[in-house]
Coordinates of C-alpha atoms in Angstrom, one line a residue:
X1 CA 0.0 0.0 0.0
X2 CA 1.0 3.7 -0.3
X3 CA 0.5 5.2 3.1
X4 CA 0.4 8.9 4.0
X5 CA 1.9 9.5 7.5
X6 CA 1.0 12.9 9.0
X7 CA 2.5 14.2 12.3
X8 CA 4.0 17.5 13.4
X9 CA 6.5 15.7 15.7
X10 CA 9.5 14.8 13.6
X11 CA 10.6 11.8 15.8
X12 CA 7.1 10.2 15.6
X13 CA 6.9 10.9 11.9
X14 CA 10.3 9.2 11.2
X15 CA 9.5 6.3 13.5
X16 CA 6.1 5.4 12.0
X17 CA 7.2 6.0 8.4
X18 CA 10.3 3.7 8.8
X19 CA 8.1 1.0 10.4
X20 CA 5.6 1.2 7.5
X21 CA 8.4 0.8 5.0
X22 CA 9.8 -2.1 6.9
X23 CA 6.5 -3.9 6.5
X24 CA 6.9 -3.5 2.7
X25 CA 4.6 -0.5 2.2
X26 CA 5.5 2.8 0.6
X27 CA 5.4 5.8 3.1
X28 CA 5.0 9.4 2.1
X29 CA 5.0 12.2 4.8
X30 CA 3.4 15.4 5.8
X31 CA 3.9 17.6 8.8
X32 CA 0.5 19.3 9.2
X33 CA -3.0 18.9 8.1
X34 CA -2.9 21.5 5.3
X35 CA 0.2 19.8 3.9
X36 CA -1.5 16.4 4.3
X37 CA -4.4 17.5 2.0
X38 CA -1.9 18.9 -0.6
X39 CA 0.2 15.7 -0.6
X40 CA -3.0 13.5 -0.8
X41 CA -4.1 15.4 -3.9
X42 CA -0.7 14.9 -5.6
X43 CA 0.0 11.3 -4.5
X44 CA -3.5 9.8 -4.0
X45 CA -2.3 7.3 -1.3
X46 CA -4.3 4.2 -0.3
X47 CA -4.4 5.0 3.4
X48 CA -3.7 7.8 5.9
X49 CA -2.2 7.6 9.4
X50 CA -3.0 11.0 10.9
X51 CA -2.1 12.8 14.1
X52 CA -5.1 14.5 15.8
X53 CA -3.5 17.8 17.0
X54 CA -1.5 19.6 14.3
X55 CA -1.0 23.2 13.2
X56 CA -2.5 24.8 10.1
X57 CA -5.3 22.2 10.0
X58 CA -6.1 19.6 12.6
X59 CA -6.3 15.9 11.8
X60 CA -10.1 15.7 11.8
X61 CA -10.4 18.8 9.5
X62 CA -7.9 17.3 7.1
X63 CA -9.7 13.9 7.2
X64 CA -12.9 15.6 6.3
X65 CA -11.3 17.5 3.4
X66 CA -9.6 14.3 2.0
X67 CA -12.9 12.3 2.3
X68 CA -14.8 14.9 0.4
X69 CA -12.2 15.0 -2.4
X70 CA -12.1 11.2 -2.5
X71 CA -15.8 11.0 -3.3
X72 CA -16.9 7.4 -3.9
X73 CA -13.4 6.0 -3.5
X74 CA -12.8 4.7 0.0
X75 CA -9.6 6.1 1.7
X76 CA -9.3 4.8 5.3
X77 CA -8.1 7.3 7.8
X78 CA -6.5 6.0 11.1
X79 CA -6.0 8.6 13.8
X80 CA -2.9 8.5 16.0
X81 CA -4.1 10.0 19.2
X82 CA -2.9 10.7 22.7
X83 CA -4.6 10.0 26.0
X84 CA -7.3 12.6 26.9
X85 CA -8.5 13.2 23.3
X86 CA -11.3 10.6 23.4
X87 CA -14.2 13.1 23.0
X88 CA -12.6 14.8 20.0
X89 CA -11.7 11.3 18.7
X90 CA -15.3 10.1 18.8
X91 CA -16.4 13.2 16.9
X92 CA -13.7 12.8 14.3
X93 CA -14.6 9.1 13.7
X94 CA -18.3 10.1 13.3
X95 CA -17.3 12.7 10.7
X96 CA -15.1 10.6 8.6
X97 CA -12.4 8.7 10.5
X98 CA -12.2 4.9 10.2
X99 CA -10.1 3.8 13.1
X100 CA -7.6 5.0 15.7
X101 CA -4.4 3.9 17.6
X102 CA -3.2 5.3 20.8
X103 CA 0.1 6.9 21.5
X104 CA 2.6 5.7 22.4
X105 CA 2.2 3.5 19.3
X106 CA 2.1 -0.3 19.9
X107 CA 3.7 -1.4 16.6
X108 CA 2.3 -4.9 16.9
X109 CA -1.2 -3.4 17.0
X110 CA -0.3 -1.0 14.1
X111 CA 1.0 -3.9 12.0
X112 CA -2.2 -5.9 12.6
X113 CA -4.4 -2.8 11.7
X114 CA -2.4 -2.2 8.5
X115 CA -2.9 -5.9 7.4
X116 CA -6.6 -5.7 8.1
X117 CA -7.0 -2.5 6.1
X118 CA -4.9 -4.0 3.3
X119 CA -7.3 -6.9 3.1
X120 CA -10.3 -4.6 3.2
X121 CA -8.8 -2.2 0.5
X122 CA -8.2 -5.2 -1.8
X123 CA -11.7 -6.4 -1.3
X124 CA -12.9 -2.8 -1.9
X125 CA -10.9 -2.7 -5.2
X126 CA -12.5 -5.9 -6.3
X127 CA -15.9 -4.6 -5.5
X128 CA -15.2 -1.4 -7.5
X129 CA -13.9 -3.4 -10.5
X130 CA -17.0 -5.6 -10.4
X131 CA -19.3 -2.5 -10.1
X132 CA -17.5 -0.9 -13.1
X133 CA -17.9 -4.2 -15.1
X134 CA -21.6 -4.4 -14.1
X135 CA -22.2 -0.7 -15.1
X136 CA -20.4 -1.4 -18.4
X137 CA -22.5 -4.5 -18.9
X138 CA -25.7 -2.7 -18.1
X139 CA -24.8 0.1 -20.6
X140 CA -24.1 -2.4 -23.3
X141 CA -27.2 -4.4 -22.6
X142 CA -29.3 -1.3 -22.7
X143 CA -27.7 -0.3 -26.0
X144 CA -28.4 -3.8 -27.4
X145 CA -32.0 -3.6 -26.2
X146 CA -32.3 -0.2 -27.9
X147 CA -30.9 -1.6 -31.2
X148 CA -33.2 -4.7 -31.0
X149 CA -36.2 -2.6 -30.2
X150 CA -35.5 -0.4 -33.2
X151 CA -35.0 -3.5 -35.4
X152 CA -38.3 -4.9 -34.2
X153 CA -40.1 -1.7 -34.8
X154 CA -38.8 -1.6 -38.3
X155 CA -39.3 -5.3 -39.1
X156 CA -42.7 -5.6 -37.5
X157 CA -43.9 -2.8 -39.7
X158 CA -46.3 -1.5 -37.0
X159 CA -48.3 0.7 -39.3
X160 CA -49.7 -2.4 -41.0
X161 CA -51.3 -3.4 -37.7
X162 CA -53.7 -0.5 -38.2
X163 CA -56.0 -2.6 -40.3
X164 CA -59.7 -1.9 -39.9
X165 CA -60.4 -5.6 -39.2
X166 CA -57.7 -6.0 -36.5
X167 CA -57.6 -5.1 -32.9
X168 CA -54.4 -6.1 -30.9
X169 CA -52.8 -5.6 -27.5
X170 CA -49.2 -6.4 -26.6
X171 CA -47.6 -5.6 -23.3
X172 CA -44.1 -7.0 -22.5
X173 CA -42.9 -8.3 -19.1
X174 CA -39.6 -6.4 -19.7
X175 CA -38.5 -3.7 -22.0
X176 CA -38.5 -6.1 -25.0
X177 CA -41.3 -8.5 -25.9
X178 CA -40.9 -12.1 -26.8
X179 CA -44.4 -12.0 -28.3
X180 CA -44.7 -10.9 -31.9
X181 CA -47.9 -9.6 -33.7
X182 CA -47.7 -8.9 -37.4
X183 CA -50.5 -8.3 -40.0
X184 CA -50.5 -7.8 -43.8
X185 CA -52.8 -8.1 -46.8
X186 CA -52.4 -10.4 -49.8
X187 CA -52.8 -9.0 -53.3
X188 CA -56.3 -10.5 -53.1
X189 CA -56.9 -8.5 -49.9
X190 CA -57.1 -11.5 -47.6
X191 CA -55.9 -10.5 -44.1
X192 CA -53.0 -12.5 -42.7
X193 CA -52.2 -12.3 -39.0
X194 CA -49.2 -13.8 -37.2
X195 CA -49.0 -14.3 -33.4
X196 CA -45.7 -15.7 -32.2
X197 CA -44.4 -16.5 -28.8
X198 CA -40.6 -17.1 -28.3
X199 CA -39.2 -19.0 -25.3
X200 CA -39.0 -16.8 -22.2
X201 CA -39.2 -13.1 -22.3
X202 CA -36.9 -10.1 -22.8
X203 CA -34.0 -9.8 -25.2
X204 CA -33.4 -13.5 -25.8
X205 CA -37.2 -14.2 -26.6
X206 CA -37.3 -11.1 -28.8
X207 CA -34.4 -12.4 -30.9
X208 CA -36.1 -15.7 -31.3
X209 CA -39.1 -14.2 -33.1
X210 CA -37.3 -11.7 -35.3
X211 CA -36.6 -14.3 -38.1
X212 CA -40.3 -14.7 -38.7
X213 CA -41.0 -11.1 -39.8
X214 CA -39.2 -11.2 -43.2
X215 CA -40.8 -14.3 -44.7
X216 CA -44.2 -13.2 -43.3
X217 CA -44.4 -9.8 -44.9
X218 CA -42.5 -10.6 -48.2
X219 CA -44.5 -13.8 -48.9
X220 CA -47.9 -12.3 -47.8
X221 CA -47.4 -9.3 -50.2
X222 CA -46.7 -11.8 -53.1
X223 CA -49.8 -13.9 -52.3
X224 CA -48.3 -17.0 -51.0
X225 CA -50.5 -19.3 -48.9
X226 CA -49.9 -19.7 -45.2
X227 CA -48.7 -23.2 -45.8
X228 CA -45.9 -21.8 -48.0
X229 CA -45.1 -19.1 -45.3
X230 CA -45.0 -21.7 -42.6
X231 CA -42.5 -23.8 -44.6
X232 CA -40.2 -20.8 -45.0
X233 CA -40.6 -19.7 -41.4
X234 CA -39.6 -23.2 -40.1
X235 CA -36.6 -23.2 -42.4
X236 CA -35.5 -19.7 -41.0
X237 CA -36.0 -20.7 -37.4
X238 CA -34.0 -23.9 -37.8
X239 CA -31.3 -22.0 -39.7
X240 CA -30.9 -19.1 -37.4
X241 CA -31.7 -20.1 -33.9
X242 CA -29.6 -22.3 -31.7
X243 CA -30.6 -25.9 -31.2
X244 CA -33.3 -26.2 -28.5
X245 CA -34.9 -22.9 -29.4
X246 CA -38.4 -22.9 -30.8
X247 CA -41.3 -20.5 -31.4
X248 CA -45.0 -21.1 -30.8
X249 CA -47.0 -19.7 -33.7
X250 CA -50.6 -19.0 -34.7
X251 CA -51.0 -18.0 -38.4
X252 CA -54.5 -16.8 -39.5
X253 CA -55.8 -16.0 -42.9
X254 CA -59.2 -14.4 -43.3
X255 CA -60.8 -14.4 -46.8
X256 CA -63.8 -12.1 -46.7
X257 CA -64.7 -12.7 -50.4
X258 CA -65.0 -16.4 -50.0
X259 CA -66.1 -16.4 -46.4
X260 CA -63.5 -18.6 -44.7
X261 CA -60.9 -18.5 -42.0
X262 CA -57.7 -20.6 -42.1
X263 CA -55.8 -21.2 -38.9
X264 CA -52.6 -23.0 -38.2
X265 CA -51.9 -23.4 -34.5
X266 CA -48.5 -24.6 -33.4
X267 CA -48.1 -24.7 -29.6
X268 CA -50.4 -21.7 -28.7
X269 CA -53.6 -21.6 -26.6
X270 CA -56.8 -22.4 -28.6
X271 CA -57.9 -19.9 -31.1
X272 CA -61.6 -19.0 -30.9
X273 CA -64.1 -17.7 -33.4
X274 CA -66.7 -15.9 -31.4
X275 CA -70.0 -14.4 -32.6
X276 CA -71.4 -10.9 -31.9
X277 CA -73.0 -12.5 -28.8
X278 CA -69.7 -13.6 -27.5
X279 CA -70.5 -17.3 -28.0
X280 CA -67.9 -19.6 -29.4
X281 CA -68.6 -20.6 -33.0
X282 CA -65.3 -22.6 -33.6
X283 CA -62.1 -23.5 -31.8
X284 CA -58.8 -24.2 -33.4
X285 CA -56.8 -26.1 -30.9
X286 CA -53.0 -26.6 -31.0
X287 CA -52.6 -29.6 -33.3
X288 CA -49.0 -28.9 -34.4
X289 CA -45.6 -28.5 -32.9
X290 CA -44.0 -25.1 -32.6
X291 CA -41.7 -23.9 -35.3
X292 CA -38.1 -25.1 -35.1
X293 CA -38.6 -28.5 -33.5
X294 CA -38.9 -30.8 -36.4
X295 CA -37.5 -30.7 -40.0
X296 CA -39.7 -28.8 -42.5
X297 CA -40.3 -31.9 -44.6
X298 CA -41.8 -33.6 -41.5
X299 CA -44.2 -30.8 -40.8
X300 CA -47.9 -30.7 -41.5
X301 CA -48.4 -27.2 -42.8
X302 CA -52.0 -27.5 -43.9
X303 CA -54.2 -25.1 -41.9
X304 CA -57.7 -25.9 -40.6
X305 CA -60.4 -24.0 -42.6
X306 CA -63.8 -22.9 -41.2
X307 CA -66.5 -21.2 -43.2
X308 CA -68.3 -18.4 -41.2
X309 CA -71.9 -17.6 -41.7
X310 CA -72.1 -14.3 -39.9
X311 CA -70.1 -11.5 -38.3
X312 CA -67.6 -12.6 -35.6
X313 CA -64.0 -12.2 -34.4
X314 CA -61.1 -14.6 -34.4
X315 CA -59.5 -14.3 -30.9
X316 CA -55.9 -15.5 -30.3
X317 CA -53.6 -14.8 -27.4
X318 CA -50.3 -16.0 -25.8
X319 CA -50.2 -18.0 -22.7
X320 CA -48.9 -15.0 -20.8
X321 CA -52.5 -13.6 -20.7
X322 CA -54.2 -16.5 -19.0
X323 CA -51.2 -17.4 -16.8
X324 CA -50.9 -13.8 -15.4
X325 CA -51.0 -14.3 -11.5
X326 CA -52.4 -12.0 -8.9
X327 CA -50.6 -11.5 -5.5
X328 CA -52.3 -14.7 -4.2
X329 CA -50.8 -16.7 -7.1
X330 CA -54.1 -17.3 -8.9
X331 CA -53.9 -17.2 -12.7
X332 CA -56.2 -15.0 -14.8
X333 CA -57.4 -18.1 -16.7
X334 CA -59.3 -18.8 -19.9
X335 CA -62.7 -18.7 -18.1
X336 CA -62.2 -15.0 -17.1
X337 CA -61.1 -14.2 -20.7
X338 CA -64.2 -15.8 -22.2
X339 CA -66.4 -14.2 -19.6
X340 CA -65.2 -10.8 -20.7
X341 CA -65.7 -11.6 -24.3
X342 CA -69.3 -12.8 -23.7
X343 CA -70.5 -10.0 -21.5
X344 CA -68.9 -7.0 -23.2
X345 CA -70.3 -5.4 -26.4
X346 CA -68.1 -6.3 -29.5
X347 CA -66.6 -2.8 -29.7
X348 CA -65.6 -2.8 -26.0
X349 CA -64.2 -6.4 -25.7
X350 CA -60.5 -5.5 -25.8
X351 CA -60.9 -2.7 -23.3
X352 CA -62.9 -5.0 -21.0
X353 CA -60.2 -7.7 -21.1
X354 CA -57.5 -5.1 -20.1
X355 CA -59.7 -3.8 -17.3
X356 CA -60.4 -7.3 -15.8
X357 CA -56.7 -8.2 -16.0
X358 CA -55.7 -5.0 -14.3
X359 CA -58.1 -5.7 -11.5
X360 CA -56.9 -9.3 -11.3
X361 CA -53.2 -8.4 -11.0
X362 CA -54.0 -5.8 -8.3
X363 CA -50.7 -4.0 -8.8
X364 CA -48.6 -7.2 -9.1
X365 CA -46.4 -7.3 -12.2
X366 CA -47.0 -10.0 -14.9
X367 CA -44.0 -12.1 -15.4
X368 CA -44.6 -13.1 -19.0
X369 CA -45.4 -11.2 -22.1
X370 CA -49.0 -10.7 -22.8
X371 CA -50.6 -10.5 -26.3
X372 CA -54.1 -10.5 -27.6
X373 CA -55.5 -10.1 -31.1
X374 CA -59.1 -9.9 -32.4
X375 CA -59.4 -10.2 -36.2
X376 CA -63.0 -9.5 -37.3
X377 CA -64.7 -11.3 -40.1
X378 CA -68.1 -11.8 -41.7
X379 CA -68.6 -8.0 -42.3
X380 CA -70.4 -6.8 -45.4
X381 CA -68.4 -8.2 -48.3
X382 CA -66.9 -6.3 -51.1
X383 CA -69.5 -5.7 -53.9
X384 CA -68.3 -6.7 -57.3
X385 CA -70.0 -5.1 -60.3
X386 CA -72.1 -7.2 -62.6
X387 CA -71.7 -4.7 -65.4
X388 CA -68.6 -3.0 -66.9
X389 CA -67.6 0.3 -65.1
X390 CA -68.4 3.6 -66.8
X391 CA -66.2 4.5 -69.8
X392 CA -67.8 2.8 -72.7
X393 CA -68.6 -0.7 -73.8
X394 CA -65.6 -2.2 -75.7
X395 CA -65.9 -4.0 -79.0
X396 CA -66.1 -7.6 -77.6
X397 CA -65.9 -9.0 -81.1
X398 CA -62.4 -7.5 -81.4
X399 CA -61.4 -9.1 -78.2
X400 CA -61.4 -12.5 -79.7
X401 CA -59.7 -11.6 -83.0
X402 CA -56.0 -12.3 -83.4
X403 CA -54.0 -9.2 -82.9
X404 CA -50.6 -8.0 -81.6
X405 CA -50.7 -7.4 -77.9
X406 CA -48.5 -4.7 -76.4
X407 CA -46.8 -7.4 -74.3
X408 CA -47.2 -11.2 -73.7
X409 CA -46.0 -13.6 -71.1
X410 CA -46.5 -17.4 -71.4
X411 CA -45.7 -20.2 -69.1
X412 CA -46.1 -24.0 -69.4
X413 CA -45.9 -26.1 -66.3
X414 CA -45.5 -29.9 -66.1
X415 CA -46.1 -32.2 -63.2
X416 CA -42.7 -31.5 -61.5
X417 CA -43.3 -27.7 -61.7
X418 CA -46.8 -28.0 -60.5
X419 CA -45.6 -29.9 -57.5
X420 CA -42.9 -27.5 -56.5
X421 CA -43.7 -24.0 -57.8
X422 CA -46.3 -21.7 -56.3
X423 CA -47.2 -20.2 -59.7
X424 CA -49.6 -17.3 -58.9
X425 CA -47.2 -15.3 -56.6
X426 CA -44.4 -16.0 -59.2
X427 CA -46.5 -14.5 -62.0
X428 CA -47.8 -11.6 -59.9
X429 CA -44.1 -10.4 -59.6
X430 CA -44.3 -9.8 -63.3
X431 CA -47.9 -8.5 -63.4
X432 CA -47.2 -5.9 -60.7
X433 CA -44.6 -4.3 -62.9
X434 CA -46.7 -4.1 -66.1
X435 CA -50.1 -3.5 -64.5
X436 CA -49.1 -0.4 -62.5
X437 CA -52.4 0.8 -60.9
X438 CA -52.5 -0.9 -57.4
X439 CA -56.3 -0.9 -57.5
X440 CA -56.1 -3.5 -60.3
X441 CA -53.5 -5.7 -58.7
X442 CA -55.9 -7.0 -56.2
X443 CA -58.5 -7.9 -58.8
X444 CA -55.9 -9.6 -61.1
X445 CA -54.6 -11.7 -58.2
X446 CA -58.1 -13.0 -57.4
X447 CA -58.9 -13.8 -61.0
X448 CA -55.6 -15.5 -61.6
X449 CA -55.7 -17.4 -58.4
X450 CA -59.3 -18.7 -59.1
X451 CA -58.6 -19.7 -62.7
X452 CA -55.3 -21.4 -61.8
X453 CA -56.7 -23.3 -58.8
X454 CA -59.7 -24.5 -60.9
X455 CA -57.4 -25.7 -63.6
X456 CA -55.1 -27.5 -61.3
X457 CA -57.7 -28.9 -58.9
X458 CA -60.5 -29.9 -61.2
X459 CA -58.5 -30.3 -64.5
X460 CA -55.1 -31.8 -63.6
X461 CA -55.9 -33.3 -60.2
X462 CA -59.5 -34.2 -60.8
X463 CA -60.8 -32.9 -57.5
X464 CA -64.5 -32.5 -56.9
X465 CA -65.5 -29.2 -55.2
X466 CA -68.7 -30.9 -53.8
X467 CA -66.4 -32.2 -51.1
X468 CA -66.0 -28.7 -49.7
X469 CA -69.7 -28.4 -49.0
X470 CA -69.9 -31.4 -46.7
X471 CA -69.3 -31.2 -43.0
X472 CA -65.6 -31.3 -42.3
X473 CA -65.3 -31.6 -46.1
X474 CA -62.8 -28.8 -46.5
X475 CA -60.2 -30.5 -44.4
X476 CA -60.6 -33.7 -46.3
X477 CA -60.5 -31.8 -49.6
X478 CA -57.2 -30.0 -48.7
X479 CA -55.6 -33.2 -47.5
X480 CA -56.7 -35.1 -50.5
X481 CA -55.5 -32.3 -52.8
X482 CA -52.0 -32.4 -51.1
X483 CA -51.8 -36.1 -51.6
X484 CA -52.7 -36.0 -55.2
X485 CA -50.4 -33.1 -55.9
X486 CA -47.5 -34.9 -54.2
X487 CA -48.1 -38.0 -56.2
X488 CA -48.6 -36.2 -59.6
X489 CA -46.4 -37.7 -62.3
X490 CA -48.1 -36.3 -65.5
X491 CA -50.3 -33.5 -66.5
X492 CA -49.8 -30.0 -67.9
X493 CA -51.0 -26.5 -67.3
X494 CA -50.5 -23.5 -69.6
X495 CA -50.9 -19.8 -68.7
X496 CA -50.8 -17.0 -71.2
X497 CA -51.0 -13.3 -70.2
X498 CA -51.2 -10.4 -72.6
X499 CA -51.8 -6.7 -72.6
X500 CA -54.4 -5.5 -75.1
X501 CA -55.7 -2.1 -76.2
X502 CA -59.4 -2.1 -77.1
X503 CA -61.5 0.9 -77.7
X504 CA -58.9 3.2 -76.1
X505 CA -58.9 1.1 -72.9
X506 CA -56.2 -1.2 -71.5
X507 CA -57.1 -4.9 -70.9
X508 CA -55.4 -7.9 -69.5
X509 CA -56.1 -11.1 -71.2
X510 CA -55.6 -14.3 -69.2
X511 CA -55.8 -17.7 -70.8
X512 CA -55.5 -20.8 -68.7
X513 CA -55.4 -24.3 -70.3
X514 CA -55.1 -27.7 -68.5
X515 CA -54.6 -31.3 -69.7
X516 CA -57.5 -32.6 -67.7
X517 CA -60.9 -33.7 -68.8
X518 CA -62.5 -30.4 -68.0
X519 CA -65.5 -29.7 -65.7
X520 CA -69.0 -28.4 -65.8
X521 CA -68.3 -24.7 -65.2
X522 CA -71.9 -23.7 -65.6
X523 CA -73.0 -26.0 -62.8
X524 CA -70.3 -24.5 -60.5
X525 CA -71.2 -21.0 -61.5
X526 CA -74.8 -21.6 -60.4
X527 CA -73.5 -23.2 -57.2
X528 CA -71.2 -20.3 -56.4
X529 CA -74.0 -17.8 -57.0
X530 CA -76.3 -19.7 -54.7
X531 CA -73.7 -20.2 -52.0
X532 CA -72.8 -16.5 -52.1
X533 CA -76.4 -15.5 -51.8
X534 CA -76.4 -13.9 -55.2
X535 CA -73.6 -11.5 -54.2
X536 CA -71.2 -12.8 -56.9
X537 CA -68.6 -13.2 -54.1
X538 CA -67.2 -16.6 -54.6
X539 CA -65.4 -18.9 -57.2
X540 CA -66.4 -18.5 -60.9
X541 CA -69.1 -16.0 -60.0
X542 CA -66.4 -13.7 -58.4
X543 CA -64.3 -14.0 -61.6
X544 CA -67.2 -13.3 -63.9
X545 CA -68.1 -10.2 -61.8
X546 CA -64.6 -8.8 -62.0
X547 CA -64.0 -9.5 -65.7
X548 CA -65.2 -7.7 -68.8
X549 CA -65.6 -11.1 -70.4
X550 CA -65.1 -14.7 -69.2
X551 CA -65.3 -17.5 -71.8
X552 CA -64.9 -21.2 -71.1
X553 CA -64.1 -23.3 -74.1
X554 CA -64.2 -27.0 -75.0
X555 CA -65.0 -29.2 -72.1
X556 CA -64.1 -26.4 -69.6
X557 CA -60.4 -27.0 -69.6
X558 CA -59.6 -23.7 -71.4
X559 CA -60.7 -20.3 -70.1
X560 CA -60.2 -16.8 -71.5
X561 CA -60.7 -13.9 -69.2
X562 CA -60.5 -10.2 -70.1
X563 CA -60.0 -7.7 -67.4
X564 CA -60.2 -4.0 -67.8
X565 CA -57.3 -2.3 -66.0
X566 CA -58.6 0.3 -63.6
X567 CA -56.9 3.7 -63.5
X568 CA -55.4 3.3 -67.0
X569 CA -55.8 6.6 -69.0
X570 CA -57.6 6.5 -72.3
X571 CA -55.9 7.8 -75.4

C-alpha cells in the first residue's frame, strides 16, 4: 500500500514511516493537516495515518477534506491519538475517520491494523472493479436492447397493424417483448395475421421471433399461402436459432370474399371464433408442434379451414395472458377471458379484457409477455360489379380476333413444376410491374388465383368441389389435394398473359389451359352464386363479376378472361 503518514513531531513521523516501510509498504509524509491535504491530492495514497492535534489544519479537519475529495473512493483514515482526546476522537470518527491507535504507538497493533486495512482495501478494489464491469455490462445491454427494439419496430412494420379488421394488445414483461404480432394483406386483400411467442421473455425471446417477420411480410405481399409461409418460417428458425430454441405460432388467414378463416396453431392456446353475442362458434386447438422443433419436410403445414356464416371475431392470445397471476398466485385463466368476451359489447371487448386483467393483477407485475388479437370477419363483403364500369362498352368481337398485344407472357408447367412452384405469386411479380395501378392488382390476383386453382384442382388433379360443401369436407379436400399433388407424375397447365388495347382502354387477357378432362363450369357458377347468396362473391361468380368477359371453351379445360385495367388513362 501507499500510506500517507502525518505528524507534526519529527521523531514520531520518522518512526512510524520507517516502520511502515519495513512492512513492505510505501510511506509518504506530511507535517501538518494542510500539507497532508496537498500531498494527498498529488499522490493519492491508499491509506492515511493522521495525528489529531496539528498546526494549520487539525487531523479531523484534514480527514474531512480528504474524504470529500475522494468522493466514492474509500480512503481509510486512522487517527494516531494521545490520551485525553477521546471526545474529539469520537467526533472525528463520526465525521469521517475509520479507526484510531493510541500513543505511544504499539507497533504490533499497528501492524495488525495495516494488514486488516490492506485486506479490506483489496476487497474494496474488487468490488469497484465488479461494479464498473456491471455498469459497463448494463450500458451495453441497454444499447443492445435499444438496437433490437429499433429493429423490431422496423421489421414488425407496425403501421400495417392498423387494419380496420384488426384489434391487438401487446404488453411486454420487460422492455422487450418475446411475443410478436404482425399483419398484412395479400394482393387479393385476404388478411394474414401472425402471433408468435418465443421462449421466455426479454431480449433472448425477442431475438427468437425476429426471423419470422421477413418471410411473413414478403410472402404475404406476393400472395403465398400460409402453408408456404410456414414452410419458409420453419426453415428460417432452424437455420438461425440455436438448437433447442423454438417459437410457438398462430397464423391466421381471413378471406372475406370467400367467407372462410384458415388457422394453423402450433403450440399456442386455442384460437376462438366468437360471434357478436360472444358465444364460441369454432375452436382451433393446437394440433402442431412449434416452429423449429422438427425438420420442415416432417411438418404438417395444412391449416384448418372454417366457413363463417355471420359476423364474428377470431381471438388468439399468448399463454402470458391466461397465466398472469395475482398477488395470491391465482392465474387469470381462460374462463375470465371468455367471460369478458361474452359480456362486453363487441366494440368494448378489448378494453374489458384489459380492465379485468388490471383488477386481477391488483398492482402485481406480470412475469410473461401478454398479447391478444381480435381479427374481425363476416362483415359486409366487397360488392363486385355485374356490369362494366363507366367508360364505354368495348368491341367484344375485337377481343377474340387475333392481334398483336402490347406485351405477352406465357408459361407452361409440367407435373414437376406444378408440385414445386407456387405459380400465382411467381406470376404476380411480373404483373405488378406491367399492371401499374395498385387498385387493379388485387382484382388480377383474385382472377388469376381462381382460374389457376380451378385448372389445377379440377382439371389436372380431378378434384370435386362438392367435397367442400360437406361437414368437415374442406379438411378432407385439402388433405386429398395435397396427396394428389405430391403423387402427380403427369399433366400440364398453360398460362398466357397479354396486354391489349381495345376501344382506347387497357385490358389484361388471361388464358389458362389444362390437360384434364374439364369440368361443368356452368354448374359450379350456379352453385357459387347460390352459395354466395347472389352477391357474386365466390369462385367462378367472383371472376365473372370482376372481368369484362369470361369465356370457357371446349370441355371447360380452357378459359379466356379479359379484365379492364382500372386507372389506365384512355388515349
